[in-house]
Coordinates of C-alpha atoms in Angstrom, one line a residue:
Chain A
M1 CA -47.5 -45.7 94.8
E2 CA -44.0 -46.3 96.0
T3 CA -42.3 -49.5 96.9
E4 CA -39.2 -50.2 98.7
T5 CA -36.8 -52.9 97.6
E6 CA -34.1 -54.7 99.4
T7 CA -31.5 -52.2 98.4
D8 CA -33.7 -49.5 100.1
Q9 CA -34.4 -47.6 97.0
I10 CA -37.7 -46.0 96.4
Y11 CA -39.4 -46.6 93.1
H12 CA -42.3 -44.5 91.9
I13 CA -44.8 -47.0 90.5
D14 CA -48.1 -46.1 88.8
V15 CA -49.9 -49.4 88.4
G16 CA -52.8 -47.8 86.4
N17 CA -50.3 -47.0 83.7
L18 CA -47.9 -50.0 84.2
L19 CA -45.3 -47.3 84.8
G20 CA -42.2 -47.5 86.9
F21 CA -39.6 -44.9 87.6
N22 CA -36.4 -45.2 89.4
P23 CA -35.1 -41.8 90.3
N24 CA -32.0 -42.9 92.2
H25 CA -29.9 -44.8 89.8
R26 CA -26.9 -42.9 88.5
F27 CA -25.4 -44.0 85.3
P28 CA -21.6 -43.9 85.0
S29 CA -20.6 -40.6 83.3
A30 CA -17.7 -42.4 81.6
P31 CA -19.5 -45.0 79.7
S32 CA -18.0 -48.4 79.5
S33 CA -18.7 -50.2 76.3
R34 CA -22.1 -50.0 74.8
E35 CA -23.0 -53.5 75.6
E36 CA -22.3 -53.0 79.2
L37 CA -24.5 -49.9 79.3
V38 CA -27.3 -51.7 77.6
K39 CA -27.0 -54.5 80.0
E40 CA -27.1 -52.2 83.0
C41 CA -30.2 -50.5 81.6
L42 CA -32.1 -53.7 81.1
E43 CA -31.2 -54.9 84.5
E44 CA -32.5 -51.7 86.1
A45 CA -35.7 -52.0 84.1
R46 CA -36.1 -55.7 85.0
K47 CA -36.2 -54.6 88.7
L48 CA -38.8 -52.0 87.9
V49 CA -40.9 -54.5 86.0
Q50 CA -40.6 -56.9 88.8
A51 CA -41.8 -54.3 91.3
I52 CA -44.8 -53.4 89.2
A53 CA -45.7 -57.1 88.6
N54 CA -45.4 -57.7 92.4
A55 CA -48.2 -55.2 92.9
L56 CA -50.1 -56.3 89.9
F57 CA -50.3 -60.0 90.6
N58 CA -51.2 -59.5 94.2
F59 CA -54.5 -57.8 93.2
P60 CA -57.6 -59.9 93.5
S61 CA -58.2 -61.6 90.0
T62 CA -61.1 -63.2 88.5
E63 CA -60.7 -66.3 86.3
T64 CA -62.0 -66.3 82.7
N65 CA -61.5 -68.2 79.6
D66 CA -58.7 -66.0 78.5
G67 CA -56.9 -65.9 81.8
P68 CA -57.0 -64.1 85.0
I69 CA -58.4 -60.6 84.8
V70 CA -57.3 -58.0 87.2
Q71 CA -59.0 -54.8 88.1
L72 CA -56.5 -52.0 87.5
P73 CA -56.4 -48.9 89.7
P74 CA -56.8 -45.5 88.2
P75 CA -53.5 -44.1 86.9
T76 CA -51.7 -41.7 89.3
T77 CA -49.4 -39.8 87.0
K78 CA -51.1 -36.6 85.9
L79 CA -51.2 -36.2 82.2
P80 CA -52.9 -33.4 80.2
R81 CA -56.2 -34.1 78.6
E82 CA -56.6 -34.2 74.9
K83 CA -59.9 -32.4 74.7
H84 CA -61.7 -30.1 77.1
V85 CA -64.0 -31.3 79.7
P86 CA -67.5 -31.5 78.3
R87 CA -69.3 -28.3 79.2
P88 CA -72.8 -28.6 80.9
K89 CA -75.7 -28.0 78.5
P90 CA -78.0 -25.0 79.3
P91 CA -81.5 -26.0 80.0
T92 CA -83.9 -25.7 77.2
K93 CA -86.8 -23.3 77.4
W94 CA -89.2 -26.2 78.2
E95 CA -86.9 -27.5 80.9
E96 CA -86.8 -24.1 82.5
F97 CA -90.6 -23.9 82.5
A98 CA -91.0 -27.4 83.8
L99 CA -88.6 -26.6 86.6
K100 CA -90.4 -23.5 87.5
K101 CA -93.8 -25.1 87.5
G102 CA -92.7 -28.2 89.1
I103 CA -93.7 -30.5 86.3
Q104 CA -92.3 -34.1 86.4
K105 CA -91.4 -36.2 83.5
R106 CA -93.9 -39.1 83.2
K107 CA -92.9 -42.3 81.4
K108 CA -95.3 -42.9 78.6
D109 CA -96.3 -46.4 77.4
K110 CA -95.6 -47.3 73.8
V111 CA -99.0 -49.0 73.6
V112 CA -102.2 -47.2 74.5
W113 CA -105.8 -48.3 74.8
D114 CA -108.0 -47.0 72.0
E115 CA -111.5 -46.4 73.0
Q116 CA -112.9 -46.2 69.5
T117 CA -111.7 -49.5 68.2
D118 CA -111.4 -51.3 71.7
Q119 CA -108.0 -52.5 71.2
F120 CA -104.5 -51.5 72.1
K121 CA -102.8 -49.3 69.6
R122 CA -99.3 -47.8 69.5
R123 CA -98.8 -44.2 70.6
H124 CA -96.7 -43.2 67.6
G125 CA -96.3 -44.5 64.0
Y126 CA -98.4 -46.5 61.7
D127 CA -102.0 -47.1 62.8
R128 CA -101.7 -44.9 65.9
V129 CA -104.1 -43.8 68.5
N130 CA -105.9 -40.5 67.9
D131 CA -104.5 -40.0 64.5
D132 CA -105.3 -36.5 63.3
N133 CA -105.7 -37.6 59.7
D134 CA -108.3 -40.4 60.3
V135 CA -111.0 -38.2 61.7
P136 CA -114.0 -38.9 59.3
I137 CA -116.4 -36.1 60.4
I138 CA -115.7 -32.9 62.0
E139 CA -118.9 -31.3 63.6
A140 CA -119.4 -27.8 62.8
K141 CA -119.5 -25.3 65.7
A142 CA -121.4 -22.1 65.9
T143 CA -118.2 -20.1 65.8
D144 CA -117.2 -21.6 62.3
E145 CA -117.5 -19.6 59.1
P146 CA -119.5 -21.1 56.4
G147 CA -116.9 -21.3 53.7
E148 CA -114.0 -22.7 55.7
D149 CA -112.6 -26.1 55.3
P150 CA -112.1 -27.6 58.8
F151 CA -109.8 -30.4 57.5
A152 CA -107.5 -27.8 55.7
K153 CA -107.6 -25.8 58.9
R154 CA -106.4 -28.8 60.9
L155 CA -103.6 -29.3 58.4
D156 CA -102.6 -25.6 58.6
E157 CA -102.6 -25.8 62.5
K158 CA -100.4 -28.8 62.4
K159 CA -98.0 -27.1 60.1
Q160 CA -97.9 -24.1 62.4
R161 CA -97.2 -26.3 65.4
V162 CA -94.4 -28.1 63.6
G163 CA -92.9 -24.8 62.4
K164 CA -93.0 -23.4 66.0
Q165 CA -91.4 -26.5 67.3
Q166 CA -88.6 -26.3 64.7
K167 CA -88.0 -22.7 65.6
N168 CA -87.8 -23.5 69.3
R169 CA -85.4 -26.3 68.6
L170 CA -83.2 -24.0 66.7
Q171 CA -83.3 -21.4 69.5
N172 CA -82.4 -24.1 72.0
L173 CA -79.4 -25.3 69.9
K174 CA -78.2 -21.8 69.3
A175 CA -78.2 -21.2 73.1
A176 CA -76.2 -24.4 73.6
E177 CA -73.8 -23.4 70.9
K178 CA -73.1 -20.1 72.7
A179 CA -72.4 -22.0 75.9
G180 CA -70.0 -24.2 74.0
A181 CA -72.2 -27.3 74.7
L182 CA -73.6 -28.3 71.3
P183 CA -74.3 -32.0 71.1
S184 CA -71.7 -33.9 69.2
H185 CA -73.8 -35.0 66.3
V186 CA -75.4 -31.6 65.6
Q187 CA -73.9 -28.9 63.4
L188 CA -75.3 -25.5 62.9
A189 CA -74.4 -24.2 59.5
A190 CA -75.2 -20.8 58.0
T191 CA -77.0 -21.4 54.6
S192 CA -77.0 -17.8 53.5
L193 CA -75.2 -14.5 54.3
P194 CA -77.3 -12.3 56.6
I195 CA -76.1 -9.2 54.9
S196 CA -79.3 -8.1 53.0
G197 CA -82.5 -7.3 54.8
T198 CA -84.7 -9.6 52.7
K199 CA -85.5 -13.0 54.0
S200 CA -85.5 -14.6 50.6
Q201 CA -82.7 -17.1 50.1
P202 CA -80.2 -16.3 47.3
K203 CA -80.7 -18.4 44.2
K204 CA -78.3 -21.3 43.9
I205 CA -76.2 -21.1 40.8
G206 CA -75.6 -24.4 39.0
K207 CA -72.3 -25.7 37.5
D208 CA -73.4 -24.8 34.0
E209 CA -74.5 -21.3 34.7
L210 CA -71.3 -20.7 36.5
G211 CA -69.3 -21.8 33.5
D212 CA -71.3 -19.6 31.2
V213 CA -70.7 -16.6 33.4
A214 CA -67.0 -17.3 33.6
G215 CA -66.9 -17.6 29.9
L216 CA -68.6 -14.2 29.5
A217 CA -66.1 -12.6 31.8
A218 CA -63.3 -14.3 30.0
T219 CA -64.2 -12.6 26.7
S220 CA -63.7 -9.2 28.1
T221 CA -59.9 -9.9 28.3
A222 CA -57.5 -8.7 25.7
S223 CA -57.2 -12.1 24.1
G224 CA -60.8 -12.9 24.2
G225 CA -60.4 -15.6 26.9
K226 CA -58.3 -17.7 24.7
F227 CA -55.0 -17.7 26.7
D228 CA -56.5 -17.4 30.1
K229 CA -55.0 -19.8 32.9
K230 CA -57.4 -22.4 33.5
L231 CA -58.3 -23.8 37.0
P232 CA -58.0 -27.5 37.4
G233 CA -61.3 -29.0 36.2
E234 CA -62.4 -26.0 34.2
K235 CA -63.6 -26.7 30.7
A236 CA -62.7 -24.8 27.6
P237 CA -65.3 -22.0 26.9
K238 CA -68.1 -22.8 24.5
K239 CA -67.9 -21.2 21.2
Q240 CA -70.3 -18.2 21.0
G241 CA -72.0 -17.1 17.8
K242 CA -73.0 -19.0 14.7
H243 CA -71.4 -22.3 14.1
H244 CA -70.3 -22.6 10.5
K245 CA -69.3 -26.0 9.4
Y246 CA -67.0 -25.7 6.4
L247 CA -66.7 -28.9 4.3
P248 CA -63.1 -29.9 3.2
V249 CA -62.3 -28.4 -0.3
V250 CA -59.7 -31.0 -1.3
A251 CA -61.2 -34.4 -1.6
G252 CA -59.7 -37.3 0.2
R253 CA -58.6 -40.5 -1.3
G254 CA -61.7 -42.1 -2.8
A255 CA -63.9 -39.6 -1.1
V256 CA -66.3 -37.5 -3.0
N257 CA -65.6 -33.7 -3.2
Q258 CA -68.2 -32.7 -0.7
E259 CA -68.2 -29.0 -1.4
K260 CA -68.6 -29.5 -5.1
E261 CA -71.5 -31.7 -4.5
Q262 CA -73.2 -29.3 -2.2
T263 CA -73.0 -26.4 -4.7
N264 CA -74.1 -28.7 -7.5
N265 CA -77.1 -29.7 -5.4
V266 CA -78.2 -26.1 -4.9
L267 CA -77.7 -25.1 -8.5
S268 CA -79.6 -28.0 -9.8
K269 CA -82.5 -27.2 -7.5
I270 CA -82.7 -23.6 -8.8
I271 CA -82.3 -24.3 -12.4
S272 CA -84.4 -27.4 -12.6
K273 CA -87.6 -27.8 -14.5
H274 CA -89.6 -27.7 -11.4
S275 CA -87.9 -24.8 -10.0
H276 CA -91.0 -22.7 -9.9
E277 CA -92.3 -25.1 -7.3
I278 CA -89.3 -24.4 -5.1
L279 CA -89.0 -20.7 -5.8
N280 CA -92.0 -18.7 -4.8
V281 CA -92.1 -16.2 -7.8
G282 CA -94.9 -14.2 -6.4
K283 CA -93.2 -13.6 -3.1
A284 CA -89.9 -12.7 -4.9
I285 CA -91.8 -10.0 -7.0
N286 CA -93.4 -8.6 -3.9
M287 CA -90.2 -8.5 -2.0
Y288 CA -88.5 -6.7 -5.0
N289 CA -91.3 -4.2 -5.4
V290 CA -91.4 -3.4 -1.7
K291 CA -87.7 -2.9 -1.7
K292 CA -88.0 -0.5 -4.7
E293 CA -90.7 1.6 -3.1
K294 CA -88.8 1.9 0.1
K295 CA -85.9 3.2 -1.7
K296 CA -87.9 5.8 -3.6
S297 CA -89.9 7.0 -0.6
G298 CA -86.8 6.9 1.4
R299 CA -85.0 9.4 -0.9
S300 CA -88.0 11.7 -1.2
D301 CA -88.5 11.7 2.5
K302 CA -84.9 12.4 3.2
S303 CA -84.9 15.5 1.0
G304 CA -88.2 16.9 2.4
R305 CA -87.1 16.4 5.9
S306 CA -83.8 17.9 5.3
D307 CA -85.3 21.0 3.7
K308 CA -87.5 21.6 6.8
L309 CA -84.6 21.3 9.1
K310 CA -82.1 23.3 7.3
P311 CA -81.9 26.9 8.2
K312 CA -83.7 29.1 5.7
K313 CA -81.5 31.1 3.4
D314 CA -81.7 34.8 3.5
I315 CA -82.2 35.9 -0.1
T316 CA -81.8 39.6 0.6
K317 CA -78.2 39.1 1.6
K318 CA -75.8 39.1 -1.3
P319 CA -72.7 36.9 -1.4
T320 CA -69.7 38.9 -0.4
N321 CA -66.6 38.5 -2.5
K322 CA -63.9 38.5 0.2
A323 CA -61.2 36.8 -1.8
K324 CA -59.9 39.5 -4.2
Chain B
M1 CA -80.4 -18.3 58.5
L2 CA -79.0 -21.3 60.3
E3 CA -79.6 -24.9 59.3
I4 CA -79.4 -27.8 61.7
R5 CA -77.3 -30.6 60.2
T6 CA -77.5 -34.0 61.7
P7 CA -75.8 -37.2 60.4
K8 CA -78.1 -39.3 58.3
T9 CA -76.6 -42.7 59.1
G10 CA -76.1 -44.5 62.3
K11 CA -72.4 -45.1 61.5
A12 CA -71.7 -41.5 61.0
K13 CA -73.4 -40.6 64.3
R14 CA -71.4 -43.1 66.1
V15 CA -68.2 -41.8 64.6
L16 CA -69.1 -38.2 65.7
E17 CA -69.9 -39.4 69.3
K18 CA -66.7 -41.2 69.5
R19 CA -64.8 -38.0 68.7
A20 CA -66.7 -35.9 71.3
P21 CA -64.9 -34.7 74.4
K22 CA -65.4 -37.3 77.1
L23 CA -65.3 -36.9 80.9
V24 CA -62.8 -39.8 81.3
E25 CA -60.4 -40.1 78.5
T26 CA -58.9 -43.3 77.0
G27 CA -55.6 -43.1 75.2
R28 CA -54.4 -40.8 72.5
K29 CA -54.2 -41.7 68.8
T30 CA -50.9 -41.0 67.2
L31 CA -50.3 -39.4 63.9
I32 CA -47.0 -40.2 62.2
L33 CA -45.7 -38.2 59.4
H34 CA -42.5 -36.9 57.8
G35 CA -41.2 -33.7 56.5
T36 CA -39.5 -32.5 53.4
K37 CA -36.6 -34.8 53.6
T38 CA -36.1 -38.0 55.6
S39 CA -33.1 -40.2 56.0
A40 CA -33.1 -44.0 56.1
T41 CA -33.0 -44.0 59.9
V42 CA -35.8 -41.6 60.3
S43 CA -38.1 -43.4 57.9
S44 CA -37.4 -46.8 59.5
V45 CA -37.9 -45.3 63.0
L46 CA -41.3 -43.9 61.9
M47 CA -42.2 -47.2 60.3
E48 CA -41.4 -49.3 63.4
L49 CA -43.1 -46.8 65.7
Y50 CA -46.2 -47.2 63.5
R51 CA -45.9 -51.1 63.8
L52 CA -45.5 -50.9 67.6
K53 CA -48.6 -48.7 67.9
K54 CA -50.6 -50.4 65.2
G55 CA -54.2 -50.2 66.6
G56 CA -54.0 -46.6 67.6
A57 CA -51.8 -44.7 65.0
I58 CA -52.1 -43.3 61.6
K59 CA -49.2 -43.0 59.3
Y60 CA -49.1 -40.5 56.5
S61 CA -46.7 -41.5 53.7
R62 CA -46.4 -38.3 51.8
R63 CA -43.8 -35.6 52.3
N64 CA -45.2 -32.5 54.2
E65 CA -43.2 -29.5 53.2
N66 CA -45.3 -26.7 54.9
I67 CA -45.1 -28.3 58.5
R68 CA -42.6 -26.7 60.8
P69 CA -43.7 -27.4 64.3
F70 CA -41.5 -24.9 66.0
E71 CA -42.3 -22.0 63.8
S72 CA -45.5 -19.9 64.5
G73 CA -47.2 -20.4 61.2
G74 CA -46.0 -23.9 60.5
E75 CA -48.5 -25.7 62.7
T76 CA -51.7 -25.0 60.9
S77 CA -51.4 -28.2 58.7
L78 CA -50.7 -30.2 61.7
E79 CA -53.7 -28.9 63.4
F80 CA -55.8 -29.7 60.4
F81 CA -54.6 -33.2 60.3
S82 CA -55.2 -33.6 64.0
Q83 CA -58.8 -32.5 63.5
K84 CA -59.4 -34.7 60.5
T85 CA -57.9 -37.9 62.0
D86 CA -58.8 -37.2 65.6
C87 CA -55.2 -37.8 66.7
S88 CA -53.8 -35.8 69.6
I89 CA -50.2 -36.8 69.7
F90 CA -47.9 -36.7 66.7
V91 CA -44.5 -37.8 65.6
Y92 CA -42.9 -35.8 62.9
G93 CA -39.6 -37.0 61.4
S94 CA -37.2 -35.0 59.2
H95 CA -33.5 -34.8 58.3
T96 CA -31.6 -31.6 57.6
K97 CA -28.0 -30.8 57.8
K98 CA -28.4 -28.7 60.8
R99 CA -30.6 -31.3 62.6
P100 CA -29.8 -34.8 61.3
D101 CA -32.2 -37.6 62.1
N102 CA -34.8 -35.3 63.8
L103 CA -37.8 -36.3 65.5
V104 CA -40.5 -33.9 66.9
L105 CA -42.9 -35.3 69.4
G106 CA -45.9 -33.1 70.1
R107 CA -49.2 -33.3 71.8
M108 CA -52.4 -31.4 71.2
Y109 CA -55.1 -30.0 73.3
D110 CA -58.5 -29.4 71.6
H111 CA -56.6 -29.9 68.2
Q112 CA -54.3 -27.0 69.0
V113 CA -50.6 -27.6 69.6
Y114 CA -50.0 -28.0 73.3
D115 CA -46.4 -28.8 73.7
L116 CA -43.4 -30.0 71.6
I117 CA -40.1 -31.8 72.1
E118 CA -37.4 -32.4 69.6
V119 CA -35.0 -35.2 69.8
G120 CA -32.2 -36.4 67.5
I121 CA -31.8 -40.2 66.9
E122 CA -28.4 -41.9 67.3
N123 CA -27.3 -45.4 67.3
F124 CA -30.5 -46.7 65.8
K125 CA -30.9 -50.5 65.8
S126 CA -33.9 -51.8 63.8
L127 CA -36.5 -54.4 64.8
L128 CA -35.1 -56.7 62.1
S129 CA -31.5 -56.7 63.5
F130 CA -32.4 -58.3 66.7
S131 CA -32.6 -62.1 66.8
Y132 CA -34.5 -63.8 69.5
D133 CA -36.8 -66.8 70.0
K134 CA -40.0 -65.9 68.1
K135 CA -42.1 -67.5 70.9
F136 CA -41.7 -64.4 73.0
A137 CA -42.5 -61.9 70.3
P138 CA -45.0 -59.4 71.7
H139 CA -48.4 -59.4 70.3
E140 CA -50.1 -56.4 68.6
G141 CA -52.0 -54.0 70.8
T142 CA -51.0 -55.3 74.2
K143 CA -50.5 -52.9 77.1
P144 CA -46.8 -52.3 77.7
F145 CA -44.8 -51.7 80.8
I146 CA -42.8 -48.5 80.8
C147 CA -39.7 -48.1 82.8
F148 CA -37.8 -44.9 83.4
T149 CA -34.4 -45.1 85.1
G150 CA -32.1 -42.3 86.1
E151 CA -32.0 -39.2 88.2
G152 CA -32.0 -37.1 85.1
F153 CA -35.7 -37.7 84.6
E154 CA -36.3 -35.9 88.0
N155 CA -33.7 -33.1 87.9
V156 CA -33.4 -32.0 84.2
P157 CA -36.7 -30.2 83.0
E158 CA -36.3 -31.3 79.4
L159 CA -36.0 -34.9 80.4
K160 CA -38.9 -34.6 82.8
H161 CA -41.0 -33.3 79.8
L162 CA -39.7 -36.1 77.6
K163 CA -40.7 -38.6 80.2
E164 CA -44.2 -37.2 80.1
V165 CA -44.5 -37.3 76.4
L166 CA -43.1 -40.7 76.2
T167 CA -45.6 -42.0 78.7
D168 CA -48.3 -40.5 76.7
L169 CA -47.0 -42.0 73.5
F170 CA -46.5 -45.5 74.7
R171 CA -49.3 -45.8 77.2
G172 CA -51.9 -47.2 74.8
E173 CA -55.5 -47.4 75.9
V174 CA -56.5 -46.6 79.5
V175 CA -58.4 -49.7 80.7
D176 CA -60.1 -50.8 83.9
N177 CA -59.5 -54.6 83.5
L178 CA -56.3 -56.2 82.4
N179 CA -55.7 -59.7 81.4
L180 CA -52.5 -60.9 83.1
T181 CA -51.5 -63.3 80.4
G182 CA -51.4 -60.4 77.9
L183 CA -48.4 -58.7 79.4
D184 CA -45.6 -59.3 77.0
R185 CA -43.8 -56.0 76.3
A186 CA -41.8 -53.3 78.1
Y187 CA -40.4 -50.0 77.0
V188 CA -37.1 -49.2 78.7
C189 CA -36.0 -45.6 78.9
S190 CA -32.7 -44.7 80.7
A191 CA -31.3 -41.3 81.1
I192 CA -27.6 -42.1 80.5
S193 CA -26.7 -38.4 80.6
P194 CA -28.4 -35.1 81.2
T195 CA -29.2 -34.8 77.5
K196 CA -29.3 -38.4 76.3
V197 CA -31.9 -41.1 76.8
F198 CA -31.5 -44.7 75.7
L199 CA -34.8 -46.1 74.6
T200 CA -35.5 -49.7 73.7
H201 CA -38.3 -52.1 73.4
C202 CA -38.2 -55.6 75.1
A203 CA -40.4 -58.6 75.2
L204 CA -41.3 -60.0 78.5
K205 CA -40.5 -63.6 79.7
L206 CA -42.6 -64.7 82.7
K207 CA -40.8 -67.4 84.5
R208 CA -42.1 -69.7 87.3
S209 CA -41.1 -68.6 90.7
G210 CA -42.1 -69.9 94.0
T211 CA -44.8 -67.3 94.6
I212 CA -47.9 -66.1 92.7
V213 CA -45.8 -63.3 91.1
P214 CA -43.7 -64.8 88.3
R215 CA -40.2 -63.7 87.7
M216 CA -39.8 -61.1 85.0
E217 CA -37.2 -61.3 82.4
L218 CA -36.6 -58.8 79.5
V219 CA -35.4 -59.8 76.1
E220 CA -34.5 -57.0 73.7
V221 CA -36.6 -57.4 70.6
G222 CA -37.7 -54.1 69.2
P223 CA -36.0 -51.0 67.9
S224 CA -33.3 -49.4 70.1
M225 CA -32.1 -45.9 69.8
D226 CA -30.4 -43.0 71.6
L227 CA -32.5 -39.9 71.9
V228 CA -30.5 -36.6 72.2
I229 CA -32.6 -33.7 73.5
R230 CA -32.6 -30.8 71.1
R231 CA -35.4 -28.2 71.6
N232 CA -38.6 -28.3 73.5
R233 CA -41.6 -26.1 73.9
L234 CA -43.5 -26.3 77.2
P235 CA -47.3 -25.3 77.1
N236 CA -48.1 -21.8 78.4
E237 CA -49.5 -21.7 82.0
S238 CA -53.1 -21.1 81.3
L239 CA -53.4 -23.8 78.7
M240 CA -51.6 -26.2 81.0
K241 CA -54.0 -25.4 83.8
E242 CA -57.0 -26.0 81.6
A243 CA -55.6 -29.2 80.2
M244 CA -54.6 -30.7 83.6
R245 CA -58.1 -29.9 85.0
T246 CA -60.1 -33.0 85.5
S247 CA -63.6 -33.4 86.7
K248 CA -62.6 -34.9 90.0
D249 CA -60.3 -32.1 91.0
K250 CA -62.7 -30.3 93.2
P251 CA -63.3 -32.7 96.1
K252 CA -66.9 -33.1 96.7
K253 CA -67.9 -30.9 99.7
K254 CA -68.9 -33.2 102.4
E255 CA -72.4 -32.7 103.4
K256 CA -72.3 -32.0 107.0
N257 CA -74.6 -33.7 109.4
V258 CA -76.1 -36.2 106.8
D259 CA -75.5 -39.8 107.4
Q260 CA -76.4 -42.9 105.3
D261 CA -77.4 -45.9 107.0
A262 CA -78.4 -49.3 105.5
V263 CA -81.1 -49.8 108.1
R264 CA -82.5 -46.4 108.7
G265 CA -81.7 -44.8 105.3
K266 CA -80.6 -41.2 105.2
I267 CA -80.6 -39.5 108.5
G268 CA -79.6 -36.1 109.8
K269 CA -79.8 -34.4 113.2
I270 CA -81.8 -31.3 113.8
Y271 CA -80.0 -29.1 116.4
M272 CA -82.4 -26.8 118.2
P273 CA -81.1 -23.6 119.6
D274 CA -81.6 -22.7 123.3
Q275 CA -85.1 -21.6 123.9
K276 CA -85.5 -18.7 126.1
L277 CA -89.1 -19.2 127.2
D278 CA -89.8 -15.7 128.7
E279 CA -88.7 -14.0 125.6
M280 CA -90.7 -16.2 123.2
H281 CA -93.1 -14.5 120.9
L282 CA -96.4 -16.2 121.1
H283 CA -98.6 -14.0 118.9
D284 CA -98.7 -10.8 117.0
K285 CA -98.6 -8.0 119.3
S286 CA -99.5 -5.3 116.9
K287 CA -102.2 -2.9 118.1
G288 CA -105.3 -3.9 116.1
R289 CA -104.8 -7.6 116.4
K290 CA -104.5 -8.3 120.1
R291 CA -106.5 -11.4 120.9
E292 CA -107.5 -10.0 124.4
R293 CA -108.8 -6.9 122.6
K294 CA -110.7 -8.9 120.2
E295 CA -112.2 -11.1 122.8
S296 CA -113.1 -8.2 125.0
K297 CA -114.6 -6.6 122.0
L298 CA -116.8 -9.5 121.4
L299 CA -117.8 -9.8 125.0
N300 CA -118.7 -6.1 125.0
E301 CA -120.9 -6.6 122.1
E302 CA -122.7 -9.5 123.6
T303 CA -123.3 -7.6 126.7
D304 CA -124.4 -4.5 124.7
S305 CA -126.9 -6.6 122.7
K306 CA -128.2 -8.1 125.9
K307 CA -128.5 -4.7 127.5
N308 CA -130.2 -3.5 124.4
K309 CA -132.6 -6.4 124.5
K310 CA -133.3 -5.7 128.2
S311 CA -133.8 -2.1 127.7
S312 CA -136.1 -2.7 124.7
E313 CA -138.2 -5.0 126.6

């Protein structure tokens, strides 16, 4: 929108953006003092604002509590968008089918008349019409096998229907994603890598397991994992092997010498009067005997075996005396 | 194996829908951040800009060392921030020896850098240094008037670009209805030379005049500075074409011959071509289907049957 003022200058006015542009003013190239310059700028701007306001206040306004409200026209300056134009969604499989067959959408009531109980029941939700789970008796048909459970069969059928619907929904969303028109609140995320041929999902490793595996890997380094650079948040590796707790040898102030006590306890138990109750003499003898027998048999076995395996000496051959 | 993920709370869903691309767009959100080193002027400029744009701006307070808008690899961080905060225009301030008091204004399209313009700040006067009657102080979030003066904005391409970017920056929300009592600020930009723009922020005083339109007066309140154009990067052609495309660009092809009437409803005229009566095809003239043939056949059969009857008798 352009407006002419008294001095016959044309301003470019965009009321939708409250924007005014005066392309004809020439600022002096040799600037006078800064204040003069500022004053001149403000004066020119004032004229522009006045021009915009002239247009604005002449629009039809409606009075409200806060003040007069005016309907702004759409802005005329062309500015680039911040996001792309929303792309049209490709029709879903059902929509294509409905279009082909000419099926119209019918609005369904939330409340439906139930014949069995003679009252109005809701269509979906608690205490709904024709609930699949509420059927008390299913009559057997001639085609039914004798051992089959019709209730379980119904449940299975429902599961299959639900699974099929989920699959179809996924296919529709994939098609929408391909066209770049995925709905804003839906995200399609890959849960597992589709490299292997098996359909089984890879086992999810927990935090502790990862830590163990990392520890195992660390022990293969030259320093046994002790001086490895740690990631932020990584804990020190757990000590592998037996845990020996060594008691302090030197007694602290007033504290009892714990190691001495420990050895004394052990000794007293063995040498005590009732030591036979603690020490199983029979078992000890048996163990000793078995060990002895093993030693004996081991030696004899060893010699016998070694004889059989050794190459047989040829007695006819006389030892030669080479060194002379 | 793909998994469908949807938000579990209503709030999350609403946030996602707000960030989705819309047919008609409201104003851009601004991201204000600073680089490795900032001088006092730059940090105060950024702070005051944030205050001016309070409702629709996000200010980051930490230093960002890996953002270099004009280098090819230095924009990734910016694009990430833009995606996280849903901001499509950013103001990046820095201070180096080569470019003192530097401000880079940039816009994004689809969270990718669309265009950039770099300006230097001179003669900066802060908000606090202006003294005025506090009655006229502009309120937060009001829609501002934007005034550009000077032939430079039309002739010099860099200034033209700056004009566009400043409009986008100061515009605020694009609204349909405006409350006329809420007009209290104006941004004044004057091209005082082909490379310099004087920018200031003023409050509006509406004075009674004889007509409906009040007399406007400007009182300088806000920060004022001189912007010296340094570098700029215009968007590449294809991206610009795509970004400038709006849904209303293609004028709707007027349906010929269809008319809407309040009384009669939708009416159209059917035009009949000239009918050449002697050449009109009435029926199928293929050999086996001639009506006369059929009829004659039937007649013959009847007469034959009659004849047979007679002869038999």
